[in-house]
Short mmCIF file of C-alpha atoms in Angstrom, two decimals:
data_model
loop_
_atom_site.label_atom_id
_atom_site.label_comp_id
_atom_site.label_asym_id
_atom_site.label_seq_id
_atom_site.Cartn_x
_atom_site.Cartn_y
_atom_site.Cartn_z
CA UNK A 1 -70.03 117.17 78.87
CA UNK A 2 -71.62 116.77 82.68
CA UNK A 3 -73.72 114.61 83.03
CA UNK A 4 -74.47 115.35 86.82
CA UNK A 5 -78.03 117.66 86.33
CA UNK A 6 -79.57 114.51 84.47
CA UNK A 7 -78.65 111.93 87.28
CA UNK A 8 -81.38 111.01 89.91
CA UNK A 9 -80.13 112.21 93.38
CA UNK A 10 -79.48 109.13 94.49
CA UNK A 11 -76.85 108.75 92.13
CA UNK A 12 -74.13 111.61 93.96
CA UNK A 13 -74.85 109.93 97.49
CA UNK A 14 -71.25 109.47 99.40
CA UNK A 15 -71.21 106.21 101.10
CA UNK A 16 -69.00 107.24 104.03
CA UNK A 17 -71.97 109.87 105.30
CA UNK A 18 -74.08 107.68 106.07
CA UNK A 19 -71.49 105.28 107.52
CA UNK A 20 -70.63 108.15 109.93
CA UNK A 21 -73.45 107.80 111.64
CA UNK A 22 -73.86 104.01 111.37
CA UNK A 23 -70.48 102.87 113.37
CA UNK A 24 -71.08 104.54 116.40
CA UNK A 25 -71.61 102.38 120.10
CA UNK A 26 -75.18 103.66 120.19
CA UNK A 27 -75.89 101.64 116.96
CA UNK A 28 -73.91 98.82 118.01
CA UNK A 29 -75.74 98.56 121.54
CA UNK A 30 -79.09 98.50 119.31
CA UNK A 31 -77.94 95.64 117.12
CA UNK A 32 -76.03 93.82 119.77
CA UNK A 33 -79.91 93.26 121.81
CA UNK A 34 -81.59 91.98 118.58
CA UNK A 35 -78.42 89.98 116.92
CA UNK A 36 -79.99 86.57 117.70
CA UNK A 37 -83.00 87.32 116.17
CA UNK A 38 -80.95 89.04 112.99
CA UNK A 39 -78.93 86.40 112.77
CA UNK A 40 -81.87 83.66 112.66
CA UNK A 41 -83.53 85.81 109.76
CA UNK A 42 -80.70 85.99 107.97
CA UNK A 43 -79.99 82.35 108.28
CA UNK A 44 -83.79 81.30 107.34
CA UNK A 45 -83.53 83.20 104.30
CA UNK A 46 -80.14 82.49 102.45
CA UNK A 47 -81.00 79.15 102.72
CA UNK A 48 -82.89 79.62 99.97
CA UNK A 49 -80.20 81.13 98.02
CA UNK A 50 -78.77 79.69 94.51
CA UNK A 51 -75.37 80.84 95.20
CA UNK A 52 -72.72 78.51 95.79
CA UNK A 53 -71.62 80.62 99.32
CA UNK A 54 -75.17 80.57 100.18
CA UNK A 55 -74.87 84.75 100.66
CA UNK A 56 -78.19 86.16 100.82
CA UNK A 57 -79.58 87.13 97.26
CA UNK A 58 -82.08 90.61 96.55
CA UNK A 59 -84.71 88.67 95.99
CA UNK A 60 -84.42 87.17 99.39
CA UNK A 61 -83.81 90.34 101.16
CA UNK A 62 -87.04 91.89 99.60
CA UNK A 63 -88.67 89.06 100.98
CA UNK A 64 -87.39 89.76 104.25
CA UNK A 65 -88.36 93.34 103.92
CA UNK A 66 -91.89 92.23 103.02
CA UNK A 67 -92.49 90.00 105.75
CA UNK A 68 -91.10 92.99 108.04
CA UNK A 69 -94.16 95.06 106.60
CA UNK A 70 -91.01 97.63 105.34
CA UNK A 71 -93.03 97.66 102.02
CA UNK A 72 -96.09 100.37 100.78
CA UNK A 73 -97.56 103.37 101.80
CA UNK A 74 -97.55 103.25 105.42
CA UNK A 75 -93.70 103.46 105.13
CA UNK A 76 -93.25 105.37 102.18
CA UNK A 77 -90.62 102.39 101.42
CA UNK A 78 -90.62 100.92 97.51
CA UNK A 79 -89.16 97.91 96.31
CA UNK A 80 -86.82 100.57 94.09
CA UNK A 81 -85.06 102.29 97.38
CA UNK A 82 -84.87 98.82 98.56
CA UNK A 83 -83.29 97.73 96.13
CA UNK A 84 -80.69 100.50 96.00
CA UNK A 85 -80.15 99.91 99.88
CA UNK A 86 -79.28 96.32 98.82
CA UNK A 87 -76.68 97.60 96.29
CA UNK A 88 -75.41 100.25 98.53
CA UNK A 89 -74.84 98.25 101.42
CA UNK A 90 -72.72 95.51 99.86
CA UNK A 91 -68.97 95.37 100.65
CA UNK A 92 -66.82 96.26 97.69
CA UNK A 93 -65.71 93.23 95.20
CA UNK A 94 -62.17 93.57 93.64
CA UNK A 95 -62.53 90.75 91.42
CA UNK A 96 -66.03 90.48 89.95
CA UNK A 97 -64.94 86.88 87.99
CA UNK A 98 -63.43 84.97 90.95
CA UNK A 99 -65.84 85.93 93.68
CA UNK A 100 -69.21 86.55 92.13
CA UNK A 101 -71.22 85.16 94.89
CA UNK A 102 -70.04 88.48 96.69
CA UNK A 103 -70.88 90.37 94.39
CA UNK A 104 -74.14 89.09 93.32
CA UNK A 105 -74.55 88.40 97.43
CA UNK A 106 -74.92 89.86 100.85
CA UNK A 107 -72.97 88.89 103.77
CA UNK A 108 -74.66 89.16 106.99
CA UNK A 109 -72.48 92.73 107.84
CA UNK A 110 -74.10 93.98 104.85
CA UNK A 111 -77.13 92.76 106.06
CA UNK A 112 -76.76 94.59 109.23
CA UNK A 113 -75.79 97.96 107.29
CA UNK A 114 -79.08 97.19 105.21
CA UNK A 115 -80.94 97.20 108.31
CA UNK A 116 -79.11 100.78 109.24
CA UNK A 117 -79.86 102.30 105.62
CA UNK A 118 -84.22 101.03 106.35
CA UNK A 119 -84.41 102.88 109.45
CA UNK A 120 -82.86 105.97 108.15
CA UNK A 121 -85.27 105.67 105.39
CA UNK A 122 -88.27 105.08 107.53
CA UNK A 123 -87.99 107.57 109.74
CA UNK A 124 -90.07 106.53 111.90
CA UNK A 125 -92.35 108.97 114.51
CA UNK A 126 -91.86 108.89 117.97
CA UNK A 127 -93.71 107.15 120.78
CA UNK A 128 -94.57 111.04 121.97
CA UNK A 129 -95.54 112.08 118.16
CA UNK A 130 -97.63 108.14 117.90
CA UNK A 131 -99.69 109.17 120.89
CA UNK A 132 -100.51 112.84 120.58
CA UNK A 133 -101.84 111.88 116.89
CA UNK A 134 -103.98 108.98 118.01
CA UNK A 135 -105.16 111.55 120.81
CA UNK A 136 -106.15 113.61 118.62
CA UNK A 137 -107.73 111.32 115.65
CA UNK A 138 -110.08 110.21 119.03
CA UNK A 139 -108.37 106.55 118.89
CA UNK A 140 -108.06 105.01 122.28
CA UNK A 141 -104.91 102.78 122.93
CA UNK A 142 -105.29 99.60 124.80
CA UNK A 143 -102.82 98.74 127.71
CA UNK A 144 -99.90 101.09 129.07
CA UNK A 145 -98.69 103.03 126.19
CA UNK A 146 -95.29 103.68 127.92
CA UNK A 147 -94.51 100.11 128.79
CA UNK A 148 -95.83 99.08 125.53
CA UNK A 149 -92.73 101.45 123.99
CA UNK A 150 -91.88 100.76 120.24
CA UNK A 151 -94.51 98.36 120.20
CA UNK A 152 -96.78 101.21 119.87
CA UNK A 153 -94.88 101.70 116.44
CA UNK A 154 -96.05 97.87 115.17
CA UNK A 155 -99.39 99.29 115.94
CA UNK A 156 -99.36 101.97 114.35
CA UNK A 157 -97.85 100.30 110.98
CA UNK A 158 -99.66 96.81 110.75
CA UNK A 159 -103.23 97.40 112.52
CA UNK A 160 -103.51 101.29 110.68
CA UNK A 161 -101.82 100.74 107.31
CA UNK A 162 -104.53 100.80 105.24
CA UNK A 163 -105.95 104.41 105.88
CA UNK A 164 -104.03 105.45 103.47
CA UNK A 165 -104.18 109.74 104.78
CA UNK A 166 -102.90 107.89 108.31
CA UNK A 167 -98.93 109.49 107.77
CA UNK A 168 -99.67 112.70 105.97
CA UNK A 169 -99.73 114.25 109.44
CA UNK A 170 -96.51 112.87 111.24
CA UNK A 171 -94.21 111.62 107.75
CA UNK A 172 -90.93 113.89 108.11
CA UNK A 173 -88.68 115.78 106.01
CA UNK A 174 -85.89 113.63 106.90
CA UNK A 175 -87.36 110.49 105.43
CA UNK A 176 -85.63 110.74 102.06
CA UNK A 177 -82.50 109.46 100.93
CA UNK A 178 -81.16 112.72 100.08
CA UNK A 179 -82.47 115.04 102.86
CA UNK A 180 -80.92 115.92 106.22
CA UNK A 181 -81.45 113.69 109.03
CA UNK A 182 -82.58 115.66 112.14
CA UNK A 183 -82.14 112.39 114.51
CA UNK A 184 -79.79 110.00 116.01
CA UNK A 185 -79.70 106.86 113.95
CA UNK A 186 -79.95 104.74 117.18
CA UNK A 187 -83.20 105.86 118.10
CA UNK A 188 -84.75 105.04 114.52
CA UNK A 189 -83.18 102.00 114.21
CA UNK A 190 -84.39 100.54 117.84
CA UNK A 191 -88.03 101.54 116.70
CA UNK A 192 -88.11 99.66 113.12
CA UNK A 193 -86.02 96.99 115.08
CA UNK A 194 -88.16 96.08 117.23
CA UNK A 195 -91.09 96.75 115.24
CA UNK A 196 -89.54 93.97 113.04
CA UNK A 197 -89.22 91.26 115.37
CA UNK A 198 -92.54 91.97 116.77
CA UNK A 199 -93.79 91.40 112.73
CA UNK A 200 -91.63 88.15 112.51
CA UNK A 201 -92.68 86.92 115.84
CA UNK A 202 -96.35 87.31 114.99
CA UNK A 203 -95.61 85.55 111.06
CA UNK A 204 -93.68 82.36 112.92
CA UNK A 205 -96.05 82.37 115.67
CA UNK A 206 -93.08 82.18 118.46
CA UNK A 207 -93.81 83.59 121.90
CA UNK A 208 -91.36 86.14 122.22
CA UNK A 209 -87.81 87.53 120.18
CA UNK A 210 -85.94 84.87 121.82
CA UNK A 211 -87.99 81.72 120.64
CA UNK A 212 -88.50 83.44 116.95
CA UNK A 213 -84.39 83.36 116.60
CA UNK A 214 -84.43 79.95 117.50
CA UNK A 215 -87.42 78.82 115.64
CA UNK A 216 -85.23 80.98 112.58
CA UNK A 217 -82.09 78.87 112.89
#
């Protein structure tokens, strides 16, 4: 008997596609410029963790995603596909008895791949797409939109997220787990990225990326 047509999509997904387009040097450049601050998050937050190797635990890592403002509407993100991006992102465990912390736990490399499996998720629009749709919803943006860059992204998530019609004009096909991404994932991830640290310098009240990390760690 199959039992494949009563499975939720999610449940076929093969690991190595998305890891295709995770290990490439575009990623790598984009999580090489914001390591310090990943680092300091991930730091801040396993210290809270139970486990004897002081990996960080899924509670922990929703907590990070909520403080990122990942969570709710404006993203389209749910504490369910977070949780399966936790799962999915951990490194196999070969012996479940002898090293449980891994495999109750998440290394900081799985953290990273985390991180990778968000912005793929999110999908998030484009500085082009951001501005066009404020031009035409008659909403003025302050300063110089292109230096501003992805920061025009942390705008449009934290100071817009409660109108709740706000991403019925710009969400994507693409921002599923199971549909076919149209983008590089370098591009995403740079946008949620630094839309992140902007979040977490504004919750630790640091003056830039640099000081949040340190005020982190």
């Amino acid at each position: 008997l199959c039992i494949a047509p009563c499975l939720c999509p999610e449940a076929v997904l093969q690991k190595s596609e998305f890891l295709h387009r995770l290990y490439c040097e575009e990623v790598e450049s984009v999580f090489i410029q914001h390591l310090p601050l990943l680092e300091g998050i991930y730091t801040f937050f396993r210290a809270r963790s139970s486990i004897p190797a002081k990996l960080l635990q899924m509670e922990d890592f929703l907590l990070i995603c909520q403080q990122a403002n990942f969570i709710g509407d404006h993203t389209g993100v749910s504490k369910r596909e977070l949780k399966l991006i936790y799962v999915w992102s951990q490194m196999m465990v070969v012996d479940e008895i002898k090293d449980r912390s891994r495999l109750v736990g998440m290394t900081f490399i799985d953290f990273v791949e985390a991180l990778g499996r968000i912005a793929e998720l999110i999908d998030p629009p484009t500085s082009s797409e951001l501005v066009e749709y404020f031009k035409n919803e008659g909403i003025n943006l302050p300063g110089n939109v292109t230096a501003r860059g992805s920061d025009l992204l942390a705008d449009f998530y934290n100071k817009y997220q409660a109108m709740t019609d706000l991403r019925a004009n710009l969400i994507r096909e693409s921002c599923s787990f199971i549909a076919e991404k149209t983008r590089p994932l370098a591009a995403k991830l740079q946008s949620v990225l630094c839309w992140m640290a902007r979040t977490f310098v504004e919750n630790f009240n640091a003056d830039d990326e640099a000081h949040c990390a340190k005020r982190l760690k």
